[in-house]
Structures are given as C-alpha cells and as structure tokens.
Coordinates of N, CA and C in Angstrom, one line a residue:
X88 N 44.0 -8.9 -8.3 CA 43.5 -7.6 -8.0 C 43.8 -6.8 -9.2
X89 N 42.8 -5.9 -9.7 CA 42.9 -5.0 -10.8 C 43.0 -3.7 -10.5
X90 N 43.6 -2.9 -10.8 CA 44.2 -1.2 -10.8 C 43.5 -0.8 -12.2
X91 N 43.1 0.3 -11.8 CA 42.7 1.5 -13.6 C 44.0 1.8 -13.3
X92 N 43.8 3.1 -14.5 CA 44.9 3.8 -14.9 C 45.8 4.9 -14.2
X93 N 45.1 5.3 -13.2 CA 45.6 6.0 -12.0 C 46.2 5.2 -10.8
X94 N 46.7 3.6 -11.0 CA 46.9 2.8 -9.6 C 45.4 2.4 -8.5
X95 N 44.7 2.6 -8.7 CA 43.5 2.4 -8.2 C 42.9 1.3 -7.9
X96 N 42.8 0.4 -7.1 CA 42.2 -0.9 -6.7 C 40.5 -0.8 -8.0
X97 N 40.1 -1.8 -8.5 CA 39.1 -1.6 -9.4 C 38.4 -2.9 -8.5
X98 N 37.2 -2.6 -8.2 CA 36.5 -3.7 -7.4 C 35.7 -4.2 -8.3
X99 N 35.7 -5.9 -8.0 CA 34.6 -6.4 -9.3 C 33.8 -6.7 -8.4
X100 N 32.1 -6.4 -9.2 CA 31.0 -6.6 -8.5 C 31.2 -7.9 -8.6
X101 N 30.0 -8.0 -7.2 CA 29.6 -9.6 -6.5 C 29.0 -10.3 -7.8
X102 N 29.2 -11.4 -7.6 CA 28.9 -12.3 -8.4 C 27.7 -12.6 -8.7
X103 N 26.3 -12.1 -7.5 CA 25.1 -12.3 -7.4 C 24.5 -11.5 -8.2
X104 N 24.9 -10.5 -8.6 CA 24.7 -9.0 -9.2 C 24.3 -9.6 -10.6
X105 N 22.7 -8.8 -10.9 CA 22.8 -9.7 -12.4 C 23.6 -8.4 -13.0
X106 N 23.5 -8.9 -14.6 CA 24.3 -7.9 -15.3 C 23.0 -7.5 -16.2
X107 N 23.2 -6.1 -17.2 CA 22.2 -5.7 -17.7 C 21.3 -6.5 -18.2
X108 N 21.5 -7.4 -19.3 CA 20.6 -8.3 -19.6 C 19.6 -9.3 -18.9
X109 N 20.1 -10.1 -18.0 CA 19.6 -10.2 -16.8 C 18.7 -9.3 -16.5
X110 N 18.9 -8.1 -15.9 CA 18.2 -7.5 -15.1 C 17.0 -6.6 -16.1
X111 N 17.3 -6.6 -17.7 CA 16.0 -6.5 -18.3 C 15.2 -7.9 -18.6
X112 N 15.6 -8.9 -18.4 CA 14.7 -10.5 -18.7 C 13.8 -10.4 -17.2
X113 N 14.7 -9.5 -16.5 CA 13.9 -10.0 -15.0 C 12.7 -8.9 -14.9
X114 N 12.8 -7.2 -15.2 CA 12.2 -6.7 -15.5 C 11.1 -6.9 -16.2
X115 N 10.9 -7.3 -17.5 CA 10.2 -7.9 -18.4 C 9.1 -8.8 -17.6
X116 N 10.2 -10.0 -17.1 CA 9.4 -10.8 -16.5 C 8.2 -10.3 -15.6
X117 N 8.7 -9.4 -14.2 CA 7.6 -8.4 -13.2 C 7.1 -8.0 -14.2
X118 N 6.7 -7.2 -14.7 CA 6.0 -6.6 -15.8 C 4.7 -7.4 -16.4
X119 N 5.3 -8.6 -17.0 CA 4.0 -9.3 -17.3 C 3.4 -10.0 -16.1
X120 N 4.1 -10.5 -15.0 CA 3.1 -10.7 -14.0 C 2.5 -10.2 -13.2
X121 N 3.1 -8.9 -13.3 CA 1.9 -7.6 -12.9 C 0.6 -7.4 -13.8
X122 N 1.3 -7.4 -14.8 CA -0.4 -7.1 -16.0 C -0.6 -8.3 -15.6
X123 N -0.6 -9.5 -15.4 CA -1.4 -10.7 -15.4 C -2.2 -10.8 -14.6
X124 N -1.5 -10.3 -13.7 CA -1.9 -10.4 -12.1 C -3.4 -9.4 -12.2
X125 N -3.0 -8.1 -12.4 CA -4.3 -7.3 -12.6 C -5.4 -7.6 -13.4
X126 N -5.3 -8.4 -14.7 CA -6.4 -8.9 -15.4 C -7.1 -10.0 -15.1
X127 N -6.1 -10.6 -13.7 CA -7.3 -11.9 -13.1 C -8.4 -10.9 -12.1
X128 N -7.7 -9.9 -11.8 CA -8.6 -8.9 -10.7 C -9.6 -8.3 -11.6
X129 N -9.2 -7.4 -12.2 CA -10.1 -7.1 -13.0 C -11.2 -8.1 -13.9
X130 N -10.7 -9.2 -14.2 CA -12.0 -10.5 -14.5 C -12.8 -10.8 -13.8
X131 N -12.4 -11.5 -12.2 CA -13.1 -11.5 -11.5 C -13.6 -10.0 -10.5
X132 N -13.7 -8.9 -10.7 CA -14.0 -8.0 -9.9 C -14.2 -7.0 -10.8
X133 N -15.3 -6.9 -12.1 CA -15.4 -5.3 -12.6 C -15.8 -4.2 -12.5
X134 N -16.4 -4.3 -11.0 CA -16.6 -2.8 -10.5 C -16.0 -2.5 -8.6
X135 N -15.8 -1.8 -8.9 CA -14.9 -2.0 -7.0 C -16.1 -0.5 -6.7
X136 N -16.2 -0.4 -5.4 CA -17.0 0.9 -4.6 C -16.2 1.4 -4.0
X137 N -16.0 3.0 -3.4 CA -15.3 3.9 -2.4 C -16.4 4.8 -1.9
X138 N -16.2 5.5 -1.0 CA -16.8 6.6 -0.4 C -15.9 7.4 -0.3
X139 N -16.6 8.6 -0.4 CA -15.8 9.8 -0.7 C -16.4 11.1 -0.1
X140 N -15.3 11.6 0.8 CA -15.6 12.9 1.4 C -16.1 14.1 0.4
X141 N -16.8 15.1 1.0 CA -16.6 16.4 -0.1 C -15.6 16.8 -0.5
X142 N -15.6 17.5 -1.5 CA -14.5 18.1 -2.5 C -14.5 19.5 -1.5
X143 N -12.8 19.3 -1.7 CA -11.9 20.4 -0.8 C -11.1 20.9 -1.8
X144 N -10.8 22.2 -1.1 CA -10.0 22.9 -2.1 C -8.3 23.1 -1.9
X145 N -7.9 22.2 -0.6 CA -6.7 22.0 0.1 C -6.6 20.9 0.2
X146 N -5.2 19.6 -0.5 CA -4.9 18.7 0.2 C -4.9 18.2 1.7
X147 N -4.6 20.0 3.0 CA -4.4 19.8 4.1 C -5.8 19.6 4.6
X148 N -6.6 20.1 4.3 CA -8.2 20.1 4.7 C -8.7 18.7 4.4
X149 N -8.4 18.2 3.7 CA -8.8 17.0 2.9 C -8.5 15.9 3.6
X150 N -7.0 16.0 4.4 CA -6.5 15.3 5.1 C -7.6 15.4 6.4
X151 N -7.4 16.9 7.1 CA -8.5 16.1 8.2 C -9.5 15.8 8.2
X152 N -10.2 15.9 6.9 CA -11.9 15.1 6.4 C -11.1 13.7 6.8
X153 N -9.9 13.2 6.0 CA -9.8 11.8 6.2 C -9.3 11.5 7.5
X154 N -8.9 12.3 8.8 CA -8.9 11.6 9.7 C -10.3 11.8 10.3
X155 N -11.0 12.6 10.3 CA -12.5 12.4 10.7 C -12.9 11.0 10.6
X156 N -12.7 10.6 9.0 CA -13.3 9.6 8.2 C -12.6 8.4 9.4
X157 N -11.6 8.4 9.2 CA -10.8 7.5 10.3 C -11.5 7.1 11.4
X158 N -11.6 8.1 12.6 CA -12.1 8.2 13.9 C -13.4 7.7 13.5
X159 N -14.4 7.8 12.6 CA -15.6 7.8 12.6 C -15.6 6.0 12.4
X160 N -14.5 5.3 11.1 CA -14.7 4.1 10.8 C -14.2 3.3 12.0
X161 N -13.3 3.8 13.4 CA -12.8 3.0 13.7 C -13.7 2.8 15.0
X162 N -14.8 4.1 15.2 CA -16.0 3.6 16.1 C -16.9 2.7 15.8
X163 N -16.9 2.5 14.6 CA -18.2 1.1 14.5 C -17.4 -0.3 14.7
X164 N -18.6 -0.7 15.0 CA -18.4 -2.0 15.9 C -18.8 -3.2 14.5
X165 N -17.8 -4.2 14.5 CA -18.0 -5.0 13.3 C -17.5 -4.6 12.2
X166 N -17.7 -5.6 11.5 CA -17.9 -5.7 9.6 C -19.0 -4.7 9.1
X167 N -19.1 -3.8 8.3 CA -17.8 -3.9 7.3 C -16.7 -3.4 7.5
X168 N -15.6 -3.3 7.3 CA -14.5 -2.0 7.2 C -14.0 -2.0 6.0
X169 N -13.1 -0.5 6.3 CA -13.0 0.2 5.1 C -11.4 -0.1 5.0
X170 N -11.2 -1.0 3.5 CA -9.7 -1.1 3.4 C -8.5 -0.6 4.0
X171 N -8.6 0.8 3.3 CA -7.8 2.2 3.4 C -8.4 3.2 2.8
X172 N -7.6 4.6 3.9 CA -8.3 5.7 3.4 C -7.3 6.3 3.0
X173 N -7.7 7.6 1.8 CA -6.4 7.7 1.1 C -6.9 9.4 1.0
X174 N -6.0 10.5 0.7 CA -6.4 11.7 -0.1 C -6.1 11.7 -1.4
X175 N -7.4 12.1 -2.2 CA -6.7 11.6 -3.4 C -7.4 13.1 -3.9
X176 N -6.4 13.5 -5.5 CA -7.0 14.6 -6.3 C -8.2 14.1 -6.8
X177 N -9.1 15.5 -6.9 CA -10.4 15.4 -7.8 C -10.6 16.7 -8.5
X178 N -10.3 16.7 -9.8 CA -10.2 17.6 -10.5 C -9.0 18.8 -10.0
X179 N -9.3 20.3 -9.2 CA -9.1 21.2 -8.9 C -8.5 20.7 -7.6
X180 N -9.5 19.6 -7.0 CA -9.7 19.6 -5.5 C -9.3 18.7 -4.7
X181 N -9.9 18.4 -3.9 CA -9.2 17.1 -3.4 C -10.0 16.4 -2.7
X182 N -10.2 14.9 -2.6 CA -11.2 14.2 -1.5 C -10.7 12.9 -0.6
X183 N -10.8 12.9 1.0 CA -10.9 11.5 1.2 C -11.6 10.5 0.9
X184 N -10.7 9.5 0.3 CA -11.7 8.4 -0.1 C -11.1 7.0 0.9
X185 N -12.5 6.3 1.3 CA -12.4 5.2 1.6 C -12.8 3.8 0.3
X186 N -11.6 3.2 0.4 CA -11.3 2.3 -0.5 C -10.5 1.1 -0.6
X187 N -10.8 0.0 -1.6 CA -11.5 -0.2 -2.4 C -12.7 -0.9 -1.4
X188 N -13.6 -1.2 -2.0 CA -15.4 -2.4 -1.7 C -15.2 -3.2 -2.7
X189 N -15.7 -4.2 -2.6 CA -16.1 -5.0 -4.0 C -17.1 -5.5 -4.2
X190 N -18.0 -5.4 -2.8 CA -19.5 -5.8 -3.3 C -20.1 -4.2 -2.7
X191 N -21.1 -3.9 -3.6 CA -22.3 -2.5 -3.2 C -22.8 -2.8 -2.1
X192 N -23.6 -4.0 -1.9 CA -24.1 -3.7 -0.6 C -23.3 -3.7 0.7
X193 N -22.1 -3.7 0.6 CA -21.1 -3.8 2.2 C -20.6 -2.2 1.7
X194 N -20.2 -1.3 0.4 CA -20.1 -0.3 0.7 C -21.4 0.4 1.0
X195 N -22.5 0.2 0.6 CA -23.8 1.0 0.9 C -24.2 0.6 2.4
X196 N -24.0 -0.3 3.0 CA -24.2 -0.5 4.7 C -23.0 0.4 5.2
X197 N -22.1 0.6 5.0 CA -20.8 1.1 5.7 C -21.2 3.0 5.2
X198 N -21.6 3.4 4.2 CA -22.3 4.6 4.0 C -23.4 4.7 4.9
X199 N -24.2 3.9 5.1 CA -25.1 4.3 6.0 C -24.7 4.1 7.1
X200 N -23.9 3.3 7.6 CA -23.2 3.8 9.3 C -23.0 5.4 9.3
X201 N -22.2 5.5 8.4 CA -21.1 6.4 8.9 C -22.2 7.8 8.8
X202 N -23.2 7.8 7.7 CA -23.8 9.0 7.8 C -24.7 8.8 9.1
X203 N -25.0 7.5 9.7 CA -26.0 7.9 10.8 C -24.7 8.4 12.2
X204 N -23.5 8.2 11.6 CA -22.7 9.2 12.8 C -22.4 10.3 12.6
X205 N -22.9 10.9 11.5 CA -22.8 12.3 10.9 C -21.8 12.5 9.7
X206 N -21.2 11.7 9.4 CA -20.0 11.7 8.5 C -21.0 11.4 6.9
X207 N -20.6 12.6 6.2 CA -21.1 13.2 5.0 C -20.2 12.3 3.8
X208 N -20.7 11.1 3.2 CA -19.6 10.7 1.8 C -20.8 10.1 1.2
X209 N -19.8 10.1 0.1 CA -20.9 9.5 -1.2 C -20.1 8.5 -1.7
X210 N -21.1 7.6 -1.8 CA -20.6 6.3 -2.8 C -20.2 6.5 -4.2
X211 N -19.1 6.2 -4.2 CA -19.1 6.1 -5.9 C -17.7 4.9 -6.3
X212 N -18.5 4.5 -8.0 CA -18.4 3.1 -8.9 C -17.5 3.5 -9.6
X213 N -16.2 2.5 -9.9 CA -15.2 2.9 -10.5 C -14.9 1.1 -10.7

C-alpha cells in the first residue's frame, strides 16, 4: 500500500485502465474508422433527400411543426417512412426536417403523402 506525503492511502488505478498513450493509439484508431466508415457512405450514397418544414423564427415553434410532421408521418399506412425528424437551424431560423432518403423517388412519394394530408414541406438535396 502507498501513502503521499500527508499519510494518505494513494490508490493505483485498475489495471484495465489504458494509460495516456494507449488511449491516444485508441483514439486515433476511432478516428480513422469513423472517416472510413463515412467515405464508404458517401461513395456509395452521393446525394441523400429530407423534407423540410417552413422556416420559423423560434426553435419552440419549429418544434411543434415537427410534432405535426410526426402525427402526420405516423398516419400513413406503409412504406415509405421517414428515418427521423429533427429541428435543425436554417440560417436566422429554424426548420423541421425529416431525414435522411437516399433514393428521390421514396422522398418525392412520402412528400406527396404528406402534402395530400395537408402538411406543407419541401424536398431538398444535400
């Protein structure tokens, strides 16, 4: 058992514990399998689709556009659905977006559900 300089019991970390070096090789490592990981997505997938509520001038307003958007996606019956909906900034403002698509025509069918239930978004390429 080890004491500092005040009589103090000194506890040594667990043994499983990496130590700094370690834990930057392991860092490093996540790191490149993250970029890797995303450039197989981005190779195979160069354009993804979302729909997007109007531009709000309140995160909180924005919010209940996206529970509208909610209630509205979770009445249709079938394919397609919408990953997740998220509030995201737009410029000043703010919009719900439903996201990601990866093919246009299953976001462009799921746009036109939702506008023949009255729900106002626009498609857009990113």
């Amino acid at each position: 058992m080890q004491t500092d300089a005040s009589g103090r019991r000194v506890h040594e970390p667990p043994a499983f514990l990496l130590d700094d070096a370690q834990r930057l090789a392991a860092r490093q490592a996540g790191e490149a399998a993250r970029a890797a990981s995303a450039a197989r997505r981005v190779d195979r997938y160069k354009i993804a689709y979302a729909l997007a509520t109007r531009a709000v001038r309140t995160q909180a307003e924005s919010r209940l556009l996206g529970r509208d958007l909610d209630a509205a996606l979770a009445a249709l019956p079938g394919a397609p659905r919408c990953p997740r909906v998220d509030v995201m900034p737009a410029g000043d403002n703010w919009r719900s977006v439903c996201w990601p698509m990866l093919q246009r025509a299953e976001a462009e069918r799921l746009r036109d559900r939702l506008t023949e239930r009255g729900q106002r978004v626009e498609l857009i390429e990113f």
